[in-house]
Tab-separated table of C-alpha atoms in Angstrom:
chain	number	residue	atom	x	y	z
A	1	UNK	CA	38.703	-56.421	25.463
A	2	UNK	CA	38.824	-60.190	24.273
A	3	UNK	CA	36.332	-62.668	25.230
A	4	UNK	CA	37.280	-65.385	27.224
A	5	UNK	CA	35.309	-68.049	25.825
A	6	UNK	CA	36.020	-69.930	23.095
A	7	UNK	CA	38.609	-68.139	20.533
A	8	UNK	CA	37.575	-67.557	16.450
A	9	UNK	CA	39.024	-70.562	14.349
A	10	UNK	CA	39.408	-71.360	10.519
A	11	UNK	CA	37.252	-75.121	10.615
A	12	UNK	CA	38.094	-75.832	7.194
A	13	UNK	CA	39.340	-74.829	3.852
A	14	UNK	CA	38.015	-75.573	0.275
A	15	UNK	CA	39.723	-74.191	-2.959
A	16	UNK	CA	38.736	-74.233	-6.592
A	17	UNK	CA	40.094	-73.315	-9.950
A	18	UNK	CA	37.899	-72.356	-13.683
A	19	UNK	CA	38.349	-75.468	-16.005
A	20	UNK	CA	41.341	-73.907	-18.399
A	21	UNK	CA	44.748	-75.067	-16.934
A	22	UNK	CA	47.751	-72.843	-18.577
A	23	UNK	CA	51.063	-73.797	-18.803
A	24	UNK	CA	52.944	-70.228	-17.906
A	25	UNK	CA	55.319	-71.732	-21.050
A	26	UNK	CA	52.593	-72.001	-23.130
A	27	UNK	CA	50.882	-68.774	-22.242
A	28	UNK	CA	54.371	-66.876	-23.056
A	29	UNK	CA	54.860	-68.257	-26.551
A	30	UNK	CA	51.082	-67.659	-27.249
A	31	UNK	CA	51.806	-63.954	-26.624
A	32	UNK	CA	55.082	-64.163	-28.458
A	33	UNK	CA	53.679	-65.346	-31.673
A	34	UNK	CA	51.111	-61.853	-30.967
A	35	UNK	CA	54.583	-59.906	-30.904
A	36	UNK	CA	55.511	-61.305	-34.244
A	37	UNK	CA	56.504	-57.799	-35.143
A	38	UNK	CA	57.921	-56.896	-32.000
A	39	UNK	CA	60.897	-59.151	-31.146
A	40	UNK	CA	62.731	-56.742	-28.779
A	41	UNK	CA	59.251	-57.129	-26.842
A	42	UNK	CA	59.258	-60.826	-27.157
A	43	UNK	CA	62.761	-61.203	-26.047
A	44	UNK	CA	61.774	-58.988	-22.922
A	45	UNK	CA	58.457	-60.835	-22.439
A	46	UNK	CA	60.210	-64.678	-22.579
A	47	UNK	CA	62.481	-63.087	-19.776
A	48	UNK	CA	59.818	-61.388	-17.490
A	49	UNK	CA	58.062	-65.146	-17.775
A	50	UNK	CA	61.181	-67.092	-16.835
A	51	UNK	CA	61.109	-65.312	-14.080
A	52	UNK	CA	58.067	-65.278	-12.932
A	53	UNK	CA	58.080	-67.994	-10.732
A	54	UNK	CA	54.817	-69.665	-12.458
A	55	UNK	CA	54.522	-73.049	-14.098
A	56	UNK	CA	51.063	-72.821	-14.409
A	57	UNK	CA	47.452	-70.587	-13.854
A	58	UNK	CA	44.296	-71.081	-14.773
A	59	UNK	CA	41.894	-69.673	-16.220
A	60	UNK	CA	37.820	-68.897	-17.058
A	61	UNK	CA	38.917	-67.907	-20.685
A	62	UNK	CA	39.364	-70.605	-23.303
A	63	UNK	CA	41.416	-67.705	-25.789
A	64	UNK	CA	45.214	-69.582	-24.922
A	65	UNK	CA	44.099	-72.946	-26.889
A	66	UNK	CA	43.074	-70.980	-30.062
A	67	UNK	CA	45.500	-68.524	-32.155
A	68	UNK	CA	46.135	-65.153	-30.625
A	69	UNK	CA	44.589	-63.644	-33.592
A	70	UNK	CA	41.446	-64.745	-32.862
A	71	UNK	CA	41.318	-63.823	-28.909
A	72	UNK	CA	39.590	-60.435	-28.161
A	73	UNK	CA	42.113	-60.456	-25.049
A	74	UNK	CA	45.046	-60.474	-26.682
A	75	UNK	CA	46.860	-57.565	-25.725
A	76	UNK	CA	47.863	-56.569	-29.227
A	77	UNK	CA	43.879	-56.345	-30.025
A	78	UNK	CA	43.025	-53.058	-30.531
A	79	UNK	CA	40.715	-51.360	-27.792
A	80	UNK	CA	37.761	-51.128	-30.243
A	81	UNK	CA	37.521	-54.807	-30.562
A	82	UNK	CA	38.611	-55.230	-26.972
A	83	UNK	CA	35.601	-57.201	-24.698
A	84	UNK	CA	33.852	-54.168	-22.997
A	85	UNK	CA	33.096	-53.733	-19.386
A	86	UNK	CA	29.472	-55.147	-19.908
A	87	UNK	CA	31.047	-57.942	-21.923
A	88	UNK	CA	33.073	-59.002	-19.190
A	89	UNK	CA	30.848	-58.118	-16.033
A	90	UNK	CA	28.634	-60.803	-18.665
A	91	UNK	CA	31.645	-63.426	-18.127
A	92	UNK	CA	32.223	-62.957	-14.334
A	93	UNK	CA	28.479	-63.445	-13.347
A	94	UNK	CA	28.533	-66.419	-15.312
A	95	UNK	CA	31.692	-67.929	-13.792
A	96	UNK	CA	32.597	-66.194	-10.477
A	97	UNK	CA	29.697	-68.241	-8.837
A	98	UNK	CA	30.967	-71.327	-10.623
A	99	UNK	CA	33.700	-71.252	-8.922
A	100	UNK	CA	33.077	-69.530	-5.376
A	101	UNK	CA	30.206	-72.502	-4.972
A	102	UNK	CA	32.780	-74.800	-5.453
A	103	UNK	CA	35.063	-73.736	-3.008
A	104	UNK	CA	32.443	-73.358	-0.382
A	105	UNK	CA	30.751	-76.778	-1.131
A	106	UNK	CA	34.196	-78.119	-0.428
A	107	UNK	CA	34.815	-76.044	2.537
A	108	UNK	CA	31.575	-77.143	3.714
A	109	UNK	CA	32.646	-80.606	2.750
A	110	UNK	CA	35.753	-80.421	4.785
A	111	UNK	CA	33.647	-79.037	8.023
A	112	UNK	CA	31.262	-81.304	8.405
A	113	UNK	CA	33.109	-84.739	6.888
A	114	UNK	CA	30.762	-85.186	3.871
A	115	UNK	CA	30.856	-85.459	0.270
A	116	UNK	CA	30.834	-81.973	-1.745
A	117	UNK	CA	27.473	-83.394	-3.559
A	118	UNK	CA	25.935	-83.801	0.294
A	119	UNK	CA	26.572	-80.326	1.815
A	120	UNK	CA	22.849	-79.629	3.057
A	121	UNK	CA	23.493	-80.456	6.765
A	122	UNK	CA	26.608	-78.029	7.176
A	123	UNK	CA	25.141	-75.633	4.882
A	124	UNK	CA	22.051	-75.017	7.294
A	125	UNK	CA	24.433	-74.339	10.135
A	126	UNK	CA	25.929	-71.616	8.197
A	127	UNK	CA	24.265	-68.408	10.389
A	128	UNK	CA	26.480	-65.764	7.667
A	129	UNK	CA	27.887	-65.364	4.441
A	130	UNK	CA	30.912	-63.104	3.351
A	131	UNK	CA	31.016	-62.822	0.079
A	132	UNK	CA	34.471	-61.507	-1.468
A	133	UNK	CA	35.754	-60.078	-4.888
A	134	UNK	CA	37.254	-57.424	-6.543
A	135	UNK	CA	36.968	-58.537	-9.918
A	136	UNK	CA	33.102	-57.969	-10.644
A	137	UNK	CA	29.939	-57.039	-9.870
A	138	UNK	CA	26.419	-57.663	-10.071
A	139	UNK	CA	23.152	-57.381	-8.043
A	140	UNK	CA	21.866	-59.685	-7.199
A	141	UNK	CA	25.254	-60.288	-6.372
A	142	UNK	CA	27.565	-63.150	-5.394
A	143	UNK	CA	26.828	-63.565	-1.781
A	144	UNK	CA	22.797	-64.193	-3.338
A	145	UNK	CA	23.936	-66.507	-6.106
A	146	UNK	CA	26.195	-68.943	-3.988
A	147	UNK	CA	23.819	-69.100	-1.495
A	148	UNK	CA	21.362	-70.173	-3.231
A	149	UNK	CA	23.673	-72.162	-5.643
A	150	UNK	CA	25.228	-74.118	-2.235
A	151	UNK	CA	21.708	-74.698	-0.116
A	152	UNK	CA	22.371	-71.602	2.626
A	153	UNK	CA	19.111	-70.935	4.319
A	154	UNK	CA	17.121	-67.639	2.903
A	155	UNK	CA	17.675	-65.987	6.630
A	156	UNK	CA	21.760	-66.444	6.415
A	157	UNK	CA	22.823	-62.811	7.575
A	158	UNK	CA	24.880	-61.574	4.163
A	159	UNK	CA	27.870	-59.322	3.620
A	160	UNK	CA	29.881	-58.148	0.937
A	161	UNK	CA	33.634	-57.143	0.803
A	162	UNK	CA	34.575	-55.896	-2.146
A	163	UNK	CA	37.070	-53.855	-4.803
A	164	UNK	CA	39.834	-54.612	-1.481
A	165	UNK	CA	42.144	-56.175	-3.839
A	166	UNK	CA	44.748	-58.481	-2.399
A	167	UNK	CA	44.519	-58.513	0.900
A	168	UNK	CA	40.681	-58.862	1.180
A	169	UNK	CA	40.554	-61.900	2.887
A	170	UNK	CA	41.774	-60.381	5.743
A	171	UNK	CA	39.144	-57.778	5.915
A	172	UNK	CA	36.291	-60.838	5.661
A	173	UNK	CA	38.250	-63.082	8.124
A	174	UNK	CA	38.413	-59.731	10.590
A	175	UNK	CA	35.011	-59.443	10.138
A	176	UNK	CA	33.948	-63.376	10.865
A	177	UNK	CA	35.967	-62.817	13.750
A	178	UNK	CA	34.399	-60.125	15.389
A	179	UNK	CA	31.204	-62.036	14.601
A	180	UNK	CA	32.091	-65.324	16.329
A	181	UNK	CA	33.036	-63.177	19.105
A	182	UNK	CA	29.802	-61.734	19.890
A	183	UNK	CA	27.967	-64.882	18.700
A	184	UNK	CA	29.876	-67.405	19.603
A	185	UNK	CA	27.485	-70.366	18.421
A	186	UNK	CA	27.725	-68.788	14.419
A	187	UNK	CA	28.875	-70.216	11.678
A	188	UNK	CA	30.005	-67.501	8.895
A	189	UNK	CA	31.187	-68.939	5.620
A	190	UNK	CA	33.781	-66.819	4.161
A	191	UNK	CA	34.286	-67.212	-0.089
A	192	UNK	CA	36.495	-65.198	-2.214
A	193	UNK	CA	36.018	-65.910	-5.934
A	194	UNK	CA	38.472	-63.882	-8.451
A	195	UNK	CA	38.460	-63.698	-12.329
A	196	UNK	CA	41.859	-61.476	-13.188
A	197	UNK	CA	41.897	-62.781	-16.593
A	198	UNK	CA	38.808	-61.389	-18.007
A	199	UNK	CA	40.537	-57.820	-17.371
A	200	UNK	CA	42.983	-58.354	-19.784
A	201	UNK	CA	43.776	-55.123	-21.440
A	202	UNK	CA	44.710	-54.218	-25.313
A	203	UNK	CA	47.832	-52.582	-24.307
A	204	UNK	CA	51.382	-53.230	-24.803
A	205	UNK	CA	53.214	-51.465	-21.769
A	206	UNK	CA	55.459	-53.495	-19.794
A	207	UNK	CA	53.169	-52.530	-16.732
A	208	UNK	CA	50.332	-53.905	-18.001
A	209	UNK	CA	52.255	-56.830	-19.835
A	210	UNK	CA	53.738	-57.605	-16.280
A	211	UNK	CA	50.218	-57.775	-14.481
A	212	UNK	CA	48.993	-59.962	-17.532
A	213	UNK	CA	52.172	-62.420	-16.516
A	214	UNK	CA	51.061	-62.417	-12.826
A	215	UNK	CA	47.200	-63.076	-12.350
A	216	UNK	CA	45.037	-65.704	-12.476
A	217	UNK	CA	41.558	-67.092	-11.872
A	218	UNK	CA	40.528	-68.835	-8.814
A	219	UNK	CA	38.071	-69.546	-5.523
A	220	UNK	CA	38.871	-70.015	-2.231
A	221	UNK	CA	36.467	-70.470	0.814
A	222	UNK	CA	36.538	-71.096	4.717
A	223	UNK	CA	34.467	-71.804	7.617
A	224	UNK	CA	35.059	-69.815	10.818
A	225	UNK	CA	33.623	-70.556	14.363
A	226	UNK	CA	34.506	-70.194	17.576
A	227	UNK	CA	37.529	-73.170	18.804
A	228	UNK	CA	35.227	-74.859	21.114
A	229	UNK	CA	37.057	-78.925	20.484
A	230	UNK	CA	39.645	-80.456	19.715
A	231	UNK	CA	37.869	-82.714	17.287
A	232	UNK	CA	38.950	-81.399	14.397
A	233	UNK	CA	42.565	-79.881	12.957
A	234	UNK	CA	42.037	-75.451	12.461
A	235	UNK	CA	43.559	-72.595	12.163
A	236	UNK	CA	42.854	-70.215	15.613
A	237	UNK	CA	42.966	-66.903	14.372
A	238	UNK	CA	44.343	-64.860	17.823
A	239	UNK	CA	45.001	-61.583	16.730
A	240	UNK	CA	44.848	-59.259	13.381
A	241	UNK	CA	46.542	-56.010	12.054
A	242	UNK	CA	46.306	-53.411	9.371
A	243	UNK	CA	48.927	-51.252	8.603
A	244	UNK	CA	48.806	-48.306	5.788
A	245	UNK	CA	51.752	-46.638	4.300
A	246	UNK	CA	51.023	-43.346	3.701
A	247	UNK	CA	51.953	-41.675	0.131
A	248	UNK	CA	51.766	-44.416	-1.517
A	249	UNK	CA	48.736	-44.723	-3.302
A	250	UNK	CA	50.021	-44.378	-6.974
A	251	UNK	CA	51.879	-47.437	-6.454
A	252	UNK	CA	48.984	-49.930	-6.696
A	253	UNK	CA	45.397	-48.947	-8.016
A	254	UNK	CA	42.732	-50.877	-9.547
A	255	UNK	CA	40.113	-49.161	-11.780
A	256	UNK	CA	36.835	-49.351	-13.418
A	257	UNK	CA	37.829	-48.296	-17.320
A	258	UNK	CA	34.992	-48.879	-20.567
A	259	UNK	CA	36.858	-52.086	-21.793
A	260	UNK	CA	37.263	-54.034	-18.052
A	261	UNK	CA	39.335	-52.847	-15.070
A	262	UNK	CA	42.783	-51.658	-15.047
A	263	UNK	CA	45.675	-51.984	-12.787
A	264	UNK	CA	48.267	-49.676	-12.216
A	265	UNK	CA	50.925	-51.456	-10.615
A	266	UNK	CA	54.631	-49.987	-9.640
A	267	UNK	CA	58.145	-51.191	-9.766
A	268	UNK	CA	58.485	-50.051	-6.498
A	269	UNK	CA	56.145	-52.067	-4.971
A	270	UNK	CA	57.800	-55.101	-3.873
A	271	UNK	CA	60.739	-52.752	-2.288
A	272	UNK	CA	57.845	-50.917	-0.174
A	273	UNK	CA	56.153	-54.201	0.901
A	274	UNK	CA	59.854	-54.990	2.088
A	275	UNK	CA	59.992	-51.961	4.287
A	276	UNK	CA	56.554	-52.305	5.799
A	277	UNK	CA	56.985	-55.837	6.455
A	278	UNK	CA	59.083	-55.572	9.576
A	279	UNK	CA	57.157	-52.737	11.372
A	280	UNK	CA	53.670	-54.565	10.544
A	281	UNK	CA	55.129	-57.787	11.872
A	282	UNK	CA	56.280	-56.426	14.833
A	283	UNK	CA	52.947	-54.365	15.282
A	284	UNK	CA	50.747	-57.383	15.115
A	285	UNK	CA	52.657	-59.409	17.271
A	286	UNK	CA	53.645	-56.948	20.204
A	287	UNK	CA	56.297	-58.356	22.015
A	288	UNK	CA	55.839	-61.384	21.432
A	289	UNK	CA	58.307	-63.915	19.470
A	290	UNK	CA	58.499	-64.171	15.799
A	291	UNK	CA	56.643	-67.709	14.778
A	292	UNK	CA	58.475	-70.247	12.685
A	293	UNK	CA	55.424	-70.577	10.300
A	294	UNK	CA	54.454	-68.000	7.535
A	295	UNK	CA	51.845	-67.520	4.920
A	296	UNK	CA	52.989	-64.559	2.646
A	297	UNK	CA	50.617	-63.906	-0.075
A	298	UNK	CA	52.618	-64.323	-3.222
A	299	UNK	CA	51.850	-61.408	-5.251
A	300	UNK	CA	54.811	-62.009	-7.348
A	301	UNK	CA	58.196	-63.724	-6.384
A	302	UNK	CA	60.009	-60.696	-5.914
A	303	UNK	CA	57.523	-59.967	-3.130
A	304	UNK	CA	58.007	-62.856	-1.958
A	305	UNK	CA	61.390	-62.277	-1.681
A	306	UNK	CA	61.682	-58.883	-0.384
A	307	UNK	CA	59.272	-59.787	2.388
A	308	UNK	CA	61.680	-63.295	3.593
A	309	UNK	CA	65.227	-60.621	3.095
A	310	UNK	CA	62.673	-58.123	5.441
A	311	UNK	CA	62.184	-61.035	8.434
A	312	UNK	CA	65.062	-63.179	7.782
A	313	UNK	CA	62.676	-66.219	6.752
A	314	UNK	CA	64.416	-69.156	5.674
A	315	UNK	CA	63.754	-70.436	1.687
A	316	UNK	CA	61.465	-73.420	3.794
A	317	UNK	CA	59.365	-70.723	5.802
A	318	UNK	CA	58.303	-69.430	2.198
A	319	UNK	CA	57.842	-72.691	0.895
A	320	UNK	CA	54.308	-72.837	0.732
A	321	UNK	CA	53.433	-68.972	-0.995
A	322	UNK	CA	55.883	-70.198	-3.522
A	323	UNK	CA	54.109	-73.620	-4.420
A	324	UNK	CA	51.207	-71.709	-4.714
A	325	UNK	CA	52.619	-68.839	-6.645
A	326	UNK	CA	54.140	-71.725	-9.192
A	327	UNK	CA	50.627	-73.611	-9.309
A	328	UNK	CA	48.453	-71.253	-9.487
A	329	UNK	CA	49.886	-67.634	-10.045
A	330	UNK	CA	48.656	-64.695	-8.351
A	331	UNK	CA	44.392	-64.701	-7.970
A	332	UNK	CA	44.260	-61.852	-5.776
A	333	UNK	CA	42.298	-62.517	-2.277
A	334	UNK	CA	41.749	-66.052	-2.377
A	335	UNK	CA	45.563	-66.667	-2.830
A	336	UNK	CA	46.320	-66.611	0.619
A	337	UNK	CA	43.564	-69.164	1.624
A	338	UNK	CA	45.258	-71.353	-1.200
A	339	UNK	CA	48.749	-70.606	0.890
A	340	UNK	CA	47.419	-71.492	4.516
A	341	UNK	CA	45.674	-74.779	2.885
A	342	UNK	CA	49.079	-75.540	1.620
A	343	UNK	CA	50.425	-74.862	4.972
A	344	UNK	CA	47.828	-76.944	6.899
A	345	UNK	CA	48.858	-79.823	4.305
A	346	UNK	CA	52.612	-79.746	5.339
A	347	UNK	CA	52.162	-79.471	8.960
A	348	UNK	CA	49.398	-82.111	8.700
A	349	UNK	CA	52.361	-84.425	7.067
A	350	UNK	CA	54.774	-83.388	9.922
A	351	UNK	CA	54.973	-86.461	12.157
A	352	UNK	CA	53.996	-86.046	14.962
A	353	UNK	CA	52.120	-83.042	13.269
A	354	UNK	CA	52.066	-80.244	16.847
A	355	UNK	CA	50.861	-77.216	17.523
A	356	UNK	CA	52.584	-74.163	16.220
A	357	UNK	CA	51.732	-70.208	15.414
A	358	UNK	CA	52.100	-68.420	12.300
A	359	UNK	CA	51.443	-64.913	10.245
A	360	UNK	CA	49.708	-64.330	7.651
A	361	UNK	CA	50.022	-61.240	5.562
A	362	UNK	CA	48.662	-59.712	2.185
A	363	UNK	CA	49.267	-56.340	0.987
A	364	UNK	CA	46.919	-54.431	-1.506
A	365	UNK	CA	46.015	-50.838	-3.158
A	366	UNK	CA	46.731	-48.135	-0.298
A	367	UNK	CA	49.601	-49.455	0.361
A	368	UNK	CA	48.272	-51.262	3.356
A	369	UNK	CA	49.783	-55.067	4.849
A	370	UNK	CA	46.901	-56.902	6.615
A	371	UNK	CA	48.348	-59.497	9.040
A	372	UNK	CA	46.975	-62.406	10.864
A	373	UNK	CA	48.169	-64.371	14.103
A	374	UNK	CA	47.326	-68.171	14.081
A	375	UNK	CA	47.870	-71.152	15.933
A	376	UNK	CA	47.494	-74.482	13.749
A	377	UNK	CA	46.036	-77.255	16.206
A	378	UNK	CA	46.140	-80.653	14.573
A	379	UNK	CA	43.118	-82.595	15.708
A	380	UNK	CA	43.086	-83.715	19.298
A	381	UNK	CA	44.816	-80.669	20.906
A	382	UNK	CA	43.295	-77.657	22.766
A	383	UNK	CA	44.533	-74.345	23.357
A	384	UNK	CA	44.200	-73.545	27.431
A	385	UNK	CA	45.117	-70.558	29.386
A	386	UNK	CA	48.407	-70.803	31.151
A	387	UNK	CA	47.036	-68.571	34.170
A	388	UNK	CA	44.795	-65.781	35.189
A	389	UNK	CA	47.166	-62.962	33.751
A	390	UNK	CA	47.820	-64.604	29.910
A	391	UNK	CA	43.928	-65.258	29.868
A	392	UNK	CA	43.491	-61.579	30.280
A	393	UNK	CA	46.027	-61.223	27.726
A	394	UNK	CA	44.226	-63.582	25.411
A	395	UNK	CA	47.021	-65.838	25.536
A	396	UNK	CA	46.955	-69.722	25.792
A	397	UNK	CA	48.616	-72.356	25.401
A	398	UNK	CA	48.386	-75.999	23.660
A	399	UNK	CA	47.370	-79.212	25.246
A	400	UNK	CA	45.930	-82.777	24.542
A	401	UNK	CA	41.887	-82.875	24.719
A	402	UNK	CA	41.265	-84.212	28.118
């Protein structure tokens, strides 16, 4: 049963992004002078990149500014010059934390008002730390390294989610949830830092050529705690949902191999996210009306469009998953903070910006959709129960702070 204090809340948002911006144009003609002796290839590849939705990534990996010929990434390098896994776990300790800390000090940043270089108050408030990833590992791992890179306090309760793919975010905001719930005076600082580049692979399969057009590198972090003002604009996260499709597992895997970790992704995939949409939707939500605000995790565009054909969404509804997939690509879990910070900019703009729900949804290896319920509150507006039944229910509804 739901409390019926204060309800869980996103308080802020910081993102970050590795140093190396890459033009998706640039990217594709730096593989196409690789192909040299492939044109049918190159033709194909030039098309899959049109298409892609992407005008730019980014990246840890300097290899795009120098000649394919002398990147160890390239996918035309054969595997005994390929980076091995020890090479690359080498590159992600390195450069994971660069990036996670950044996100959080900015999250942090965003929570308490402050400057990113004068995070120590909100960083001592901080009671746990989530760390997220699926593209590394190392002990002591991330969750050690950014807190100690950030200022957390040596007692900050720690937890790891990790190898989740995707929709992992989901899994850590569940889990920050549940923890506000019982606690309702903690802080838990959720970061998700992804390096998809460094698991480039020396193959030249369309599959693997089609992941290497896809991902990218990138940070994301938020602050959850329980609603209890309306002095600041958030994200109240009402409700969540998982939902597995069963036999299909083969569609979407992600494994540990000698040179880095390989993906085996499907053609089918975006069709099956389209037919699990719907039911998950309708699961999360029970009964209650479709929102006009959605965060879709762009894992591609034609996942993006399968999923708006699936609920009818208008081309403005997807908006935001598509400015992120076009500025940033896909960087597994933090990708759908980057999308709900996008969101929270638009409504923000909206004049007079209002309160308004949305879902959230991400879909990883299994096949599994994880869904969220939200309310955006601008700043200024509470959430109130309408009556003793819908407070049962866990419903509410907006107002002005008295």
């Amino acid at each position: 049963m739901r409390s019926e204090g204060p309800s869980p809340a996103i308080l802020a948002l910081g993102t970050a992004v590795p140093r190396y911006r890459v033009p998706q144009a640039a990217l594709c003609e730096w593989l196409v002078e690789a192909l040299a002796d492939q044109p049918a290839l190159a033709r194909w590849l030039r098309s899959l990149y049109r298409l892609s939705g992407i005008e730019t990534r980014y990246s840890c990996l300097p290899d795009a500014s120098r000649p394919p010929s002398e990147s160890r990434f390239v996918p035309t390098r054969p595997v005994a010059e390929a980076p091995t896994t020890a090479e690359r776990m080498a590159i992600y300790e390195r450069e994971a934390v660069e990036i996670g800390a950044a996100a959080a000090r900015r999250a942090l940043a965003g929570y308490a008002g402050c400057s990113e270089e004068d995070v120590a108050g909100p960083a001592a408030e901080i009671t746990h730390l989530i760390a997220v990833s699926c593209t590394g590992f190392f002990a002591p791992g991330l969750d050690i390294a950014i807190a100690g890179r950030i200022g957390l306090r040596p007692g900050v309760e720690r937890s790891i989610v990790g190898f989740m793919g995707c929709s992992a975010a989901f899994n850590a905001m569940r889990l920050a949830a549940e923890i506000v719930r019982s606690r309702p005076g903690a802080r838990v600082l959720v970061v998700c830092a992804e390096l998809c580049s460094i698991h480039a692979q020396p193959r030249l399969d369309r599959v693997n050529l089609t992941v290497t057009s896809l991902f990218a590198d990138g940070a994301a972090a938020c602050v959850i705690g329980a609603d209890e003002s309306g002095g600041r604009e958030r994200f109240v996260l009402n409700r969540f949902s998982t939902t597995y499709a069963e036999n299909t597992a083969d569609a979407m895997s992600w494994r540990i191999g000698d040179h880095g970790f390989h993906m085996t992704l499907s053609p089918q995939v975006p069709r099956m996210v389209g037919q699990i949409a719907a039911p998950a939707v309708d699961q999360l939500l029970a009964g209650r009306p479709r929102p006009p605000r959605w965060a879709i995790h762009p894992g591609g565009p034609s996942i993006v469009d399968q999923v708006a054909e699936a609920l009818g969404l208008t081309p403005e509804q997807v908006a935001p998953s598509r400015e992120v997939l076009r500025n940033y690509g896909n960087m597994s879990s933090p990708t759908i903070l980057f999308v709900l910070d996008e969101l929270r900019r638009r409504m923000r703009e909206e004049q007079p910006p209002a309160a308004e729900d949305a879902v959230a949804m991400a879909f990883g290896p299994g096949l599994v959709a994880e869904m969220a319920h939200l309310t955006y509150l601008p700043a200024g507006i509470v959430l109130e129960p309408t009556d003793g039944a819908a407070q049962r229910r866990g419903e509410r509804v907006a107002a002005p702070v008295a």
